[in-house]
Every structure is written in C-alpha cells, then in structure tokens.
CSV table of C-alpha atoms and ligand atoms in Angstrom, one decimal:
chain,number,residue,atom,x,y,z
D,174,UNK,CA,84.3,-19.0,-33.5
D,175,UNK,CA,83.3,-15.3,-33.9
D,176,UNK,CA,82.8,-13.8,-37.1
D,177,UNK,CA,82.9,-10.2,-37.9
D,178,UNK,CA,80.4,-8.8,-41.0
D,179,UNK,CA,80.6,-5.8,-43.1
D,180,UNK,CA,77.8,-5.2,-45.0
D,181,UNK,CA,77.4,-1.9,-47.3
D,182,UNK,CA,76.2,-3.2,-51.1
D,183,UNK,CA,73.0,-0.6,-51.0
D,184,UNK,CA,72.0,1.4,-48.5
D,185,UNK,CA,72.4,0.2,-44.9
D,186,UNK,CA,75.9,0.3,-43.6
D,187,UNK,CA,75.5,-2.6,-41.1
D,188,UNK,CA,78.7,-4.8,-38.9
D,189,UNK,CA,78.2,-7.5,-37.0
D,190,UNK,CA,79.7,-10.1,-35.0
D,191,UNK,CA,78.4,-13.6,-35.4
D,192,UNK,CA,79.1,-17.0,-33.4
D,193,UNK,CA,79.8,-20.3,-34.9
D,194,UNK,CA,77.2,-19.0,-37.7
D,195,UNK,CA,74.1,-19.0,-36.1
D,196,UNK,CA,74.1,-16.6,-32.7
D,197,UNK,CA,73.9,-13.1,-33.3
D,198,UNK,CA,76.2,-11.2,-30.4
D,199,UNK,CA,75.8,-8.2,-32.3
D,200,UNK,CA,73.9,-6.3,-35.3
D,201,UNK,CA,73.7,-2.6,-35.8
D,202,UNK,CA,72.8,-0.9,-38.8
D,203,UNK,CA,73.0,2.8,-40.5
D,204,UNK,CA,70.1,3.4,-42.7
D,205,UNK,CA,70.0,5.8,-45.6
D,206,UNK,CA,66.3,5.2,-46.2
D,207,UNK,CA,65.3,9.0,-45.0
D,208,UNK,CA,68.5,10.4,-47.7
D,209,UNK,CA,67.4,8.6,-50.6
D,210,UNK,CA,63.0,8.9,-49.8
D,211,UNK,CA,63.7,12.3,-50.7
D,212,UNK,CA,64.8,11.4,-54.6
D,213,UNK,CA,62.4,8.4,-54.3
D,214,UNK,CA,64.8,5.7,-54.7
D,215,UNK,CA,68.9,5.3,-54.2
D,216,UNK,CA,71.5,7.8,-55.5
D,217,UNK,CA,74.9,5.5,-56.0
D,218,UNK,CA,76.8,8.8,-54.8
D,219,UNK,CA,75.0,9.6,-51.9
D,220,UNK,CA,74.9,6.0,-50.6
D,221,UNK,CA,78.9,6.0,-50.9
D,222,UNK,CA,79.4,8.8,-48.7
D,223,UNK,CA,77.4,8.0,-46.6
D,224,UNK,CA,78.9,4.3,-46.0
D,225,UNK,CA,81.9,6.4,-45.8
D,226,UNK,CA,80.4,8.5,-42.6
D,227,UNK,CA,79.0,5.7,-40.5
D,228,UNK,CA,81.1,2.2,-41.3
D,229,UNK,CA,83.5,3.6,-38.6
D,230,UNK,CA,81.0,4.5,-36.0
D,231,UNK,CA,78.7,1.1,-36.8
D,232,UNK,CA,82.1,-1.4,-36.5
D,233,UNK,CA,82.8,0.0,-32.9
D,234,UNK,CA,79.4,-0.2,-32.1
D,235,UNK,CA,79.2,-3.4,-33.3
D,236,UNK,CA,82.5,-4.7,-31.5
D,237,UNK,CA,81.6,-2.8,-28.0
D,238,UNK,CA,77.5,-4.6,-28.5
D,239,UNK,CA,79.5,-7.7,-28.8
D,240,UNK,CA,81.6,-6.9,-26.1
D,241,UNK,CA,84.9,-8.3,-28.2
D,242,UNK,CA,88.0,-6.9,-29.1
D,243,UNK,CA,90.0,-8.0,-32.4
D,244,UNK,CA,92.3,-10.7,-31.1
D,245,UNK,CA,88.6,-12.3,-30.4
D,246,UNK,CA,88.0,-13.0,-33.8
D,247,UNK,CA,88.3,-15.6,-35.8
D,248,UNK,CA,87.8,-13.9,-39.3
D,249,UNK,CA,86.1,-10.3,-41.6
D,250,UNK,CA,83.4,-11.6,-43.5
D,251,UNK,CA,82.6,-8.3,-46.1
D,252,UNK,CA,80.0,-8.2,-49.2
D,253,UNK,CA,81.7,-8.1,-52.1
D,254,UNK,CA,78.9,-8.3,-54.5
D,255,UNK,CA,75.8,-8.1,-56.1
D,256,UNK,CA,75.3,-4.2,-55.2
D,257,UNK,CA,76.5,-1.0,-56.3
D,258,UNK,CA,80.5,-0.4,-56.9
D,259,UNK,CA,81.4,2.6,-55.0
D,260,UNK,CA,79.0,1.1,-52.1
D,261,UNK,CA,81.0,-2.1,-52.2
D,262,UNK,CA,84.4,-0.4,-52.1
D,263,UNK,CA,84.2,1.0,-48.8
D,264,UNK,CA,83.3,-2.2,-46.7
D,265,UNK,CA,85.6,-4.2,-49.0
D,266,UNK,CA,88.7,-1.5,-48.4
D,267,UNK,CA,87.6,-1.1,-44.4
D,268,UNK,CA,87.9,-5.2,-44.3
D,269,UNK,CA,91.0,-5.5,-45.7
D,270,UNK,CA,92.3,-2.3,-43.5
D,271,UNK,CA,91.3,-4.3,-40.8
D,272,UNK,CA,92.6,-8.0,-41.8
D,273,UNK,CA,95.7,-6.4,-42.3
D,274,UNK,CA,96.5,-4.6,-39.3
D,275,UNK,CA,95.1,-7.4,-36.6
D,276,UNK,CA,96.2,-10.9,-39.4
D,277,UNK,CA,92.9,-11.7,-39.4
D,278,UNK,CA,91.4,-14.3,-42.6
D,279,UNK,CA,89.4,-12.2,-45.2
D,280,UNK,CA,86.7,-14.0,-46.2
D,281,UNK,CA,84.6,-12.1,-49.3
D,282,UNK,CA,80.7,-13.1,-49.1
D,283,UNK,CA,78.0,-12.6,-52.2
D,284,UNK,CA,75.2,-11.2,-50.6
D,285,UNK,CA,72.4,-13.1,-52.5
D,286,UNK,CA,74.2,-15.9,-50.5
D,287,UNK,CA,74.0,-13.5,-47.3
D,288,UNK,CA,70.2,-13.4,-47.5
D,289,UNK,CA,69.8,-17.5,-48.0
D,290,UNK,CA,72.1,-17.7,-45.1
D,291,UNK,CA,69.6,-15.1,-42.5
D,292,UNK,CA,68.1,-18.3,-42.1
D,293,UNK,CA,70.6,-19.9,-40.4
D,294,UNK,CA,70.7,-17.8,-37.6
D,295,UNK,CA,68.8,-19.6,-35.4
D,296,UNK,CA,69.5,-20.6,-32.2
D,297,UNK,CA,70.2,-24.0,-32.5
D,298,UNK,CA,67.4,-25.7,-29.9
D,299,UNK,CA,66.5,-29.8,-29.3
D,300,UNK,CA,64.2,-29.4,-32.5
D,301,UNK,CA,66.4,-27.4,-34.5
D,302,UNK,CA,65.4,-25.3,-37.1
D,303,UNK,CA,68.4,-25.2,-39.1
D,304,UNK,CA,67.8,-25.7,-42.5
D,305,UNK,CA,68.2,-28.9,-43.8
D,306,UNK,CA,69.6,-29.9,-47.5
D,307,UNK,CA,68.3,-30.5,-50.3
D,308,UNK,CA,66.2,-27.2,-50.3
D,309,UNK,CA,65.0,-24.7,-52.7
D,310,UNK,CA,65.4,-21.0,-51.5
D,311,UNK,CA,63.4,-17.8,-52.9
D,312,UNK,CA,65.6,-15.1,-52.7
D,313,UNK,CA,63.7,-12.2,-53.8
D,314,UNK,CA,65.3,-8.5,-53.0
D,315,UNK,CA,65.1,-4.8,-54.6
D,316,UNK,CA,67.4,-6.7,-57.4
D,317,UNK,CA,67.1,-10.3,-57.9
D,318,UNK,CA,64.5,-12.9,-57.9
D,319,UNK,CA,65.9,-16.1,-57.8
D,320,UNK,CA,65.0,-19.9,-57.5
D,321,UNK,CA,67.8,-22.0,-56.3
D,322,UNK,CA,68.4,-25.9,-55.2
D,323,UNK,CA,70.9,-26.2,-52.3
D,324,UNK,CA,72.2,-29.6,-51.8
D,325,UNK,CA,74.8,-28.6,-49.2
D,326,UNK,CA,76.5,-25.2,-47.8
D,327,UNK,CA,78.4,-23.4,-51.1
D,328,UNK,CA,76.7,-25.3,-53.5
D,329,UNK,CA,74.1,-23.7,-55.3
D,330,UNK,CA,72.2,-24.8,-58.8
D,331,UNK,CA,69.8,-21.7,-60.2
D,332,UNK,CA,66.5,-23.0,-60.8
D,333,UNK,CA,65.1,-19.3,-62.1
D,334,UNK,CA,65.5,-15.7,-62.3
D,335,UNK,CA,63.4,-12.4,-63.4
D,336,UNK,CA,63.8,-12.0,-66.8
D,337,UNK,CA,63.1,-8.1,-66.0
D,338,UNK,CA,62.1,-6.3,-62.9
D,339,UNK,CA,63.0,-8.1,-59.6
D,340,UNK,CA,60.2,-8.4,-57.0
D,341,UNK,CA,61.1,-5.8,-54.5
D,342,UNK,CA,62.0,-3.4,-57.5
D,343,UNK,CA,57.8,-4.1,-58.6
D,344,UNK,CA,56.8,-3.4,-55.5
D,345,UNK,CA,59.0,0.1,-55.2
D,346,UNK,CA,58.0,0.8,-59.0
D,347,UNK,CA,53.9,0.1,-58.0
D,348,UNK,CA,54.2,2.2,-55.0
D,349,UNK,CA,55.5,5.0,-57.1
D,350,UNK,CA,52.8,4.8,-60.0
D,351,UNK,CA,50.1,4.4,-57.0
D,352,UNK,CA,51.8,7.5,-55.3
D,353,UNK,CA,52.6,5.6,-51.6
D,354,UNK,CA,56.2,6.7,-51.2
D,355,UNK,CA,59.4,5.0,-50.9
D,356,UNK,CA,60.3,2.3,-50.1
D,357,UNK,CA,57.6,0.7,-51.8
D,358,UNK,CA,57.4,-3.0,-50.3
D,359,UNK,CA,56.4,-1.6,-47.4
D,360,UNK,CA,54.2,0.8,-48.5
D,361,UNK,CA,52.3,-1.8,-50.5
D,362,UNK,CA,51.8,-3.9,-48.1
D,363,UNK,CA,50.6,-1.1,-45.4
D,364,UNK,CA,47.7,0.0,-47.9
D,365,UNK,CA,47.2,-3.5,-49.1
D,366,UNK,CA,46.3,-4.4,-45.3
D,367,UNK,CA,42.9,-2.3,-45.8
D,368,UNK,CA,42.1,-2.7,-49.5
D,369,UNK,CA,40.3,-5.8,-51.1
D,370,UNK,CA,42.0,-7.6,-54.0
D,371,UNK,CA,39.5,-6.5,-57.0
D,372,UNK,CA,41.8,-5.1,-59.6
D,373,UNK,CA,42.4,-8.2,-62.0
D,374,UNK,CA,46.2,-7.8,-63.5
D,375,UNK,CA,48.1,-9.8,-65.8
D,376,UNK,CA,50.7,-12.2,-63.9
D,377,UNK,CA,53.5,-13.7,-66.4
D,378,UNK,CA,53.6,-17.7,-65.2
D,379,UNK,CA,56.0,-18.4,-68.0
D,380,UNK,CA,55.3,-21.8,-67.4
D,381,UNK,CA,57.6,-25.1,-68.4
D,382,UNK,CA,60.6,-22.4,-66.7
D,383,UNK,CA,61.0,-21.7,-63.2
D,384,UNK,CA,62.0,-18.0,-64.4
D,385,UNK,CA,59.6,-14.5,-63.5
D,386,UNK,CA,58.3,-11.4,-65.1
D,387,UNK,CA,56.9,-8.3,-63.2
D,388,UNK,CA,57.0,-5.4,-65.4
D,389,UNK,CA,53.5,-6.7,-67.3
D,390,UNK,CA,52.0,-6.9,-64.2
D,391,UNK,CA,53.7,-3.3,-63.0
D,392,UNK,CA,52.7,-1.6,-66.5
D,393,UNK,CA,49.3,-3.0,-66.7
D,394,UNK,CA,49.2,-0.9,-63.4
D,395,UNK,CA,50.5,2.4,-64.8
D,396,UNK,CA,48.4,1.7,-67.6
D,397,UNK,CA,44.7,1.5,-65.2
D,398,UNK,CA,45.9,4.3,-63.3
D,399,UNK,CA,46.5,6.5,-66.8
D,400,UNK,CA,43.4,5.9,-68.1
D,401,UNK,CA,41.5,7.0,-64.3
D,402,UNK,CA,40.5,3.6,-63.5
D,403,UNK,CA,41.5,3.3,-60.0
D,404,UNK,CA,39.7,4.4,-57.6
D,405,UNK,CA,40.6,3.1,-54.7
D,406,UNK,CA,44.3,2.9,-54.1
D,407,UNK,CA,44.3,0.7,-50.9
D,408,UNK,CA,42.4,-1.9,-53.4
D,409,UNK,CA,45.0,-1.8,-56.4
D,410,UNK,CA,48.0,-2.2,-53.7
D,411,UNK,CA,46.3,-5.3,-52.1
D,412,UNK,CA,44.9,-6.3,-55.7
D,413,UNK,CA,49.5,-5.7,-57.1
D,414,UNK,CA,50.6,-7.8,-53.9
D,415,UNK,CA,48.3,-10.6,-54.9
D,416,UNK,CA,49.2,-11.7,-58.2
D,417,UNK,CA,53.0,-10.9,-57.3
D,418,UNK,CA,53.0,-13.2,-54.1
D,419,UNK,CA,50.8,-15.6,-56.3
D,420,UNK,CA,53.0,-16.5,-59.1
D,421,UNK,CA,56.2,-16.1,-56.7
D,422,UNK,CA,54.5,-18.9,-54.0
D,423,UNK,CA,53.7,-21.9,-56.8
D,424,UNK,CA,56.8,-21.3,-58.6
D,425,UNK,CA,58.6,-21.7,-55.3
D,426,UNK,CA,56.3,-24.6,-54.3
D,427,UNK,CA,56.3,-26.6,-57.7
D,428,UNK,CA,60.3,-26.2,-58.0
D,429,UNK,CA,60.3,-27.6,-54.3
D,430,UNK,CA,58.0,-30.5,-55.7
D,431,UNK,CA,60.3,-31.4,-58.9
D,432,UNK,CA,63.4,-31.4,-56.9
D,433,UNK,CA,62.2,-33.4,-53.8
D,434,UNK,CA,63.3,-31.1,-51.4
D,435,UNK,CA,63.6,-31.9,-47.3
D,436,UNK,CA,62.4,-27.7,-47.0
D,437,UNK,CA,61.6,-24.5,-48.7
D,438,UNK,CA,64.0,-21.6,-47.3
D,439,UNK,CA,62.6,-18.0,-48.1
D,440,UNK,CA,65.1,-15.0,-48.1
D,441,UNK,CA,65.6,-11.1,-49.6
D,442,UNK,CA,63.9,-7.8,-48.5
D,443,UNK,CA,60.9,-9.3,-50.3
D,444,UNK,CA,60.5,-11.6,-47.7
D,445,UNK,CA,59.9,-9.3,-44.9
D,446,UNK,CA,56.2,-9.2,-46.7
D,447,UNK,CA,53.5,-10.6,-44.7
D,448,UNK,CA,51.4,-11.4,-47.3
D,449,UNK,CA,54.1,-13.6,-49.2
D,450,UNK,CA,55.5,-15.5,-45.8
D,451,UNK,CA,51.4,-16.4,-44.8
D,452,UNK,CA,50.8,-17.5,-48.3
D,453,UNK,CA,54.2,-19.6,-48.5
D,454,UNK,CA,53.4,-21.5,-45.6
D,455,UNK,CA,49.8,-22.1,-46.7
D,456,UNK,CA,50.8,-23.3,-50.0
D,457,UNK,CA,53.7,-25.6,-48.9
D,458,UNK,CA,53.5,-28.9,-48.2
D,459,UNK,CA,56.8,-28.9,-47.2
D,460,UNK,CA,58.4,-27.1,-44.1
D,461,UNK,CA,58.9,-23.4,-44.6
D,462,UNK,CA,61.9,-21.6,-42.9
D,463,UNK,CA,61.4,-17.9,-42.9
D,464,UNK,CA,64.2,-15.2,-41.4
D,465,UNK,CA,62.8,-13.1,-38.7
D,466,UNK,CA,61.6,-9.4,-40.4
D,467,UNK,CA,64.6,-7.6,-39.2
D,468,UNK,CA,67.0,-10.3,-40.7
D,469,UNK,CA,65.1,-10.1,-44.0
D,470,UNK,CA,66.2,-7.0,-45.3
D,471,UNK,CA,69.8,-6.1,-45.4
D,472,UNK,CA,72.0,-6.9,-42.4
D,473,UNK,CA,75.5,-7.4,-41.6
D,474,UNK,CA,74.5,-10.7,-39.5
D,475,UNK,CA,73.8,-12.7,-42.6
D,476,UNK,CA,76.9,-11.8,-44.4
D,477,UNK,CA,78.9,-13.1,-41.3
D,478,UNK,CA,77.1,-16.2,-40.6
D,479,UNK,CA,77.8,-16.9,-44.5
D,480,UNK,CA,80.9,-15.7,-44.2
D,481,UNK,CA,81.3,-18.8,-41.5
D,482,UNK,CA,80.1,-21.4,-43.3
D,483,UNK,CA,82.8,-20.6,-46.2
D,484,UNK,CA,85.8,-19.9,-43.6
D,485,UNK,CA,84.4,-23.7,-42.5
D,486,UNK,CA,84.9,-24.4,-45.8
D,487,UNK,CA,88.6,-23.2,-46.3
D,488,UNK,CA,87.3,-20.5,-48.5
D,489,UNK,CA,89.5,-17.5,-47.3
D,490,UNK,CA,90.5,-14.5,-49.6
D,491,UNK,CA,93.6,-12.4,-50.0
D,492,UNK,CA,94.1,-8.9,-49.6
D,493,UNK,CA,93.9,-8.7,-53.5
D,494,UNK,CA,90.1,-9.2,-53.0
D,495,UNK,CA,87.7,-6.7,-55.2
D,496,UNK,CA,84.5,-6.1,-55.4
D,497,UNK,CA,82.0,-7.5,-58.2
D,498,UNK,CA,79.1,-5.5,-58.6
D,499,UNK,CA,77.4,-7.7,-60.9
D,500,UNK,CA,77.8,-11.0,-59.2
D,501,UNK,CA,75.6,-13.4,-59.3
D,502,UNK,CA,74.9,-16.5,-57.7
D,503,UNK,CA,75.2,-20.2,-59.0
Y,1663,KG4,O1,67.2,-7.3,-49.6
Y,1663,KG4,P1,66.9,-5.9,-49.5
Y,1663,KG4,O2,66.9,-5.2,-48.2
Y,1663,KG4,O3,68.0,-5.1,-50.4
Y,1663,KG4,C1,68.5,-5.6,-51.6
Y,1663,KG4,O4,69.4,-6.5,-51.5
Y,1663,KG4,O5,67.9,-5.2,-52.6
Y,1663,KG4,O6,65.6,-5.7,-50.3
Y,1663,KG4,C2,65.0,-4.5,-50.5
Y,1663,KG4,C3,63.7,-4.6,-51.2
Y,1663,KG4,C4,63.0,-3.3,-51.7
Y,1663,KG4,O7,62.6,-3.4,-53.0
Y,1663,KG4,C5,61.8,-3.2,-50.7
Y,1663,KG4,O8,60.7,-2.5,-51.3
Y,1663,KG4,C6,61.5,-4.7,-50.5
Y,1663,KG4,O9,62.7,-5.3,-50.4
Y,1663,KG4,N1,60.7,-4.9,-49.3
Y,1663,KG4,C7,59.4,-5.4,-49.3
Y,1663,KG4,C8,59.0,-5.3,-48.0
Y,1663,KG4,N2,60.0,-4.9,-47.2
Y,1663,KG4,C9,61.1,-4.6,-48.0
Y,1663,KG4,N3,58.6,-5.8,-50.3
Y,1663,KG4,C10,57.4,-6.2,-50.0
Y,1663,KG4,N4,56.9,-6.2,-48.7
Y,1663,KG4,C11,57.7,-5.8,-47.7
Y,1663,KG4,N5,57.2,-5.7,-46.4
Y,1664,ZN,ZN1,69.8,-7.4,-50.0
C-alpha cells in the first residue's frame, strides 16, 4: 500500500511516497535553510511563499522518483500540526486539492508523531528492527522536547515536556550567543567536535518530573560570554552540548527504567546530533533505535509512514480538515 506525504510545518517543503509504512520509494525535499540563515532564524512569511514555490515542483518529483502515478495510491498523508499556520496551509490545501480530484483518503498526521514514526522506516529484515511496544520515545526538535510511553501505534501517554526552550531551540539560541551561525544544532556540534568540555553550566534536572529546562543552562551562557569569560569558543560549544545531551539521556533512560519498556526510540532534528545518539546508546541498558541523520530532521517520509499506520487504523479525514498550529501530542 503506497502512501503519499506532504510535509511543510517549518521550513523544508518535502513529498514523499512511502510503502506499507516502512520502505521509502521516494523523498525529496526543498530547503529554505540558505533564505532564513540570512535573518538568523525562520521568517513565518517567507517560509509560506516559499512552500508555495516548490510544493508543486517537489510532489512531481516525488511521484516521477517513485515512479507512480495517482491511481497508485492508496492515500495523502499531510502535516497538519505542530508548526507555523500559513506553512501548514499550503500542504494541507495542496492535499485536499489532490484527494479531491483523484478520490483519494485524506489522512491529517501531527508531526511530533511524524518524527517518532522516522523510526519505522526500516526495511523490515530476519531480525527486524521495527520498534517494539511498550517504548519510551525522545522527541526533541527546534520546538518540543518530549518524553512519551507508547504502548501500541496511536497511543501515546506524555511522560515530560520543556517547561521553556525546546532542545534544538538551545542549541540554535547558543550558537547565536557563541556567534556560530544558523542553524545552530549543527553548528554546535561542528565546533564541539574540536573543543574540550571545561565550561561548567547549570543543567535544570527538575527531578521527581520527567519534564526539562534549557534556558538556565542557555543564559548562564550569554551570561560567561558577557562578562569575557570565554575564551575558547570550540570549548563552550562542546562544554553547552554536554550538559544538554546529559540531562536529556538519563531522563530518557530513567523514564525507560520506571515504565519497563521493551526499547528506547529517539526522534526530532535533535537527534541528528552525534553526541546525543553515542551517549543514548552508552547509557541505555535497553535497545536504542535511532532514525538515520537524513530522516531525523524534517521529511516528508515520516509523515507518510505515520500517515499509514493511522489509515491502518481507520483514521481517515474529510476534506473539512484544518490545520492546528499548536497541536500537541498525547
Ligand atoms: O525536527 P526539526 O528538523 O524541525 C522541527 O520540527 O523543529 O528540528 C530542527 C532542530 C533545530 O533546532 C536544529 O538546530 C536541531 O534540530 N538540530 C540539531 C542537529 N541537527 C539539527 N541539534 C543538535 N545537533 C545536530 N546535529
Ligand atoms: Zn520537525
């Protein structure tokens, strides 16, 4: 059963065309990354017309990668939410467009449940990889950071959440205050890879919760570099990744512990970070399933595999389907 995704909550404007939820057939994406580097982070209004310019050109590619036509499909799985509204609109609209004219099933897909579900698209092998339930999942993106129990496909109980900045927004906040550009995950963890961690920062472990905090850790930060006491900026970078992968790795691992989980999944634009997936497995006793880099970040891919597993599910939308910016999982 093929799938067709439409992804465009942020900035990528990404399609894709998925099998039985798990093989990718295809996955192109747009990036806006070199528009919005040049005001440091994302302008809502930019990103919107420039979904507008490329979801066309990125759905034939996808179809023609594919090699499909429309009758070929089983279903339009589209990201309705978390992300920003007039992003949302134009894959939403474009999806319905399309159910509509080939009487196709619309299926509407949160994209915090997009990124848990990168993980499932695997190919399935003698000693498959496909996660198995319960499990606790890390989601940790430029906008959330949350702890959640799966105990089967749909169903979702949140364990935690940032009570302030998500990871990946620390990391693109830190690389701003250390002056390493934008996006700032990246960036961190490219200077990090030749600094030592010797800059001792205030992690929040809020502990008897399963909840985070990263703007101490991001201010005490701004704070040393105010007052001329870094130095070295490769050392402060490697020194911010530390205590941020730190606190997010035994959260994830005590949750996992207290729920008696079969695995620990790992999923966001967070998780593309080397530092975080190395110290993960480390620290787990359990088994650690980690997305490949490319499906970490935002992807098409992910919403249609999702998208799947709901269709499976009999959870198909109408074409009075909207967007919900603020939507948010469990
Ligand atoms: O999931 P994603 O692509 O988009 C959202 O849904 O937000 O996540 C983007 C976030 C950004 O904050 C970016 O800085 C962060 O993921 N990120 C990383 C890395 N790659 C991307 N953070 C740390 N290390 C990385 N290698
Ligand atoms: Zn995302």
């Amino acid at each position: 059963m093929k799938i067709l995704g439409i992804e465009t909550s942020c900035d990528e404007t990404a399609a894709a065309v998925v099998e039985d939820g798990v093989s990718i057939l295809s996955n192109p994406l747009a990036s806006q990354v070199e528009i919005h580097a040049r005001y440091g982070g994302i302008v809502p209004e930019v990103a919107s017309r420039q979904h507008l310019l490329a979801i066309i050109p990125i759905l034939e590619q996808a179809m023609a990668e594919a090699k499909v036509t429309w009758s070929d499909l089983s279903g339009i799985a589209v990201t309705i939410g978390p992300g920003l509204a007039g992003s949302l609109l134009v894959g939403v609209n474009v999806a319905k467009a399309i159910a509509l004219a080939h009487t196709l099933p619309l299926i509407g897909v949160n994209h915090l449940e997009g990124h848990i579900y990168a993980n499932w698209l695997i190919e399935p092998s003698p000693d498959s990889t496909t996660p198995l339930f319960p499990l606790v999942c890390l989601i940790v993106s430029g906008g959330h950071s949350d702890l959640v129990l799966m105990k089967g496909h749909g169903d979702y109980t949140l364990l935690g959440r940032t009570r302030d900045d998500a990871a990946g927004e620390a990391f693109d906040k830190a690389a701003r205050i250390l002056d390493l550009g934008y996006p700032g995950g990246p960036a961190i963890e490219r200077a990090a890879e030749s600094g030592t961690v010797s800059i001792q920062l205030p992690q929040a472990w809020l502990k008897g919760t399963n909840d985070f905090s990263f703007s101490g850790i991001k201010t005490a930060l701004l704070r040393l570099v105010e007052a001329g006491k870094v130095s070295n900026q490769a050392d402060a970078a490697a020194s911010f990744q530390e205590a941020v992968v730190d606190v997010l790795v035994a959260k994830t691992v005590a949750a996992a512990r207290e729920h008696r989980v079969k695995q620990v999944l790992l999923a966001g634009g967070v998780a593309a970070n080397g530092r975080l997936r190395q110290k993960l497995i480390d620290g787990s006793p359990l088994p650690v399933l980690i997305p490949p880099l490319k499906l970490c970040t935002d992807n098409a891919a992910m919403i249609a595999a999702c998208g799947y597993f709901r269709f499976q599910a009999g959870k198909i939308d109408g074409l009075d389907l909207d967007v919900l910016p603020g939507l948010k999982l469990g």
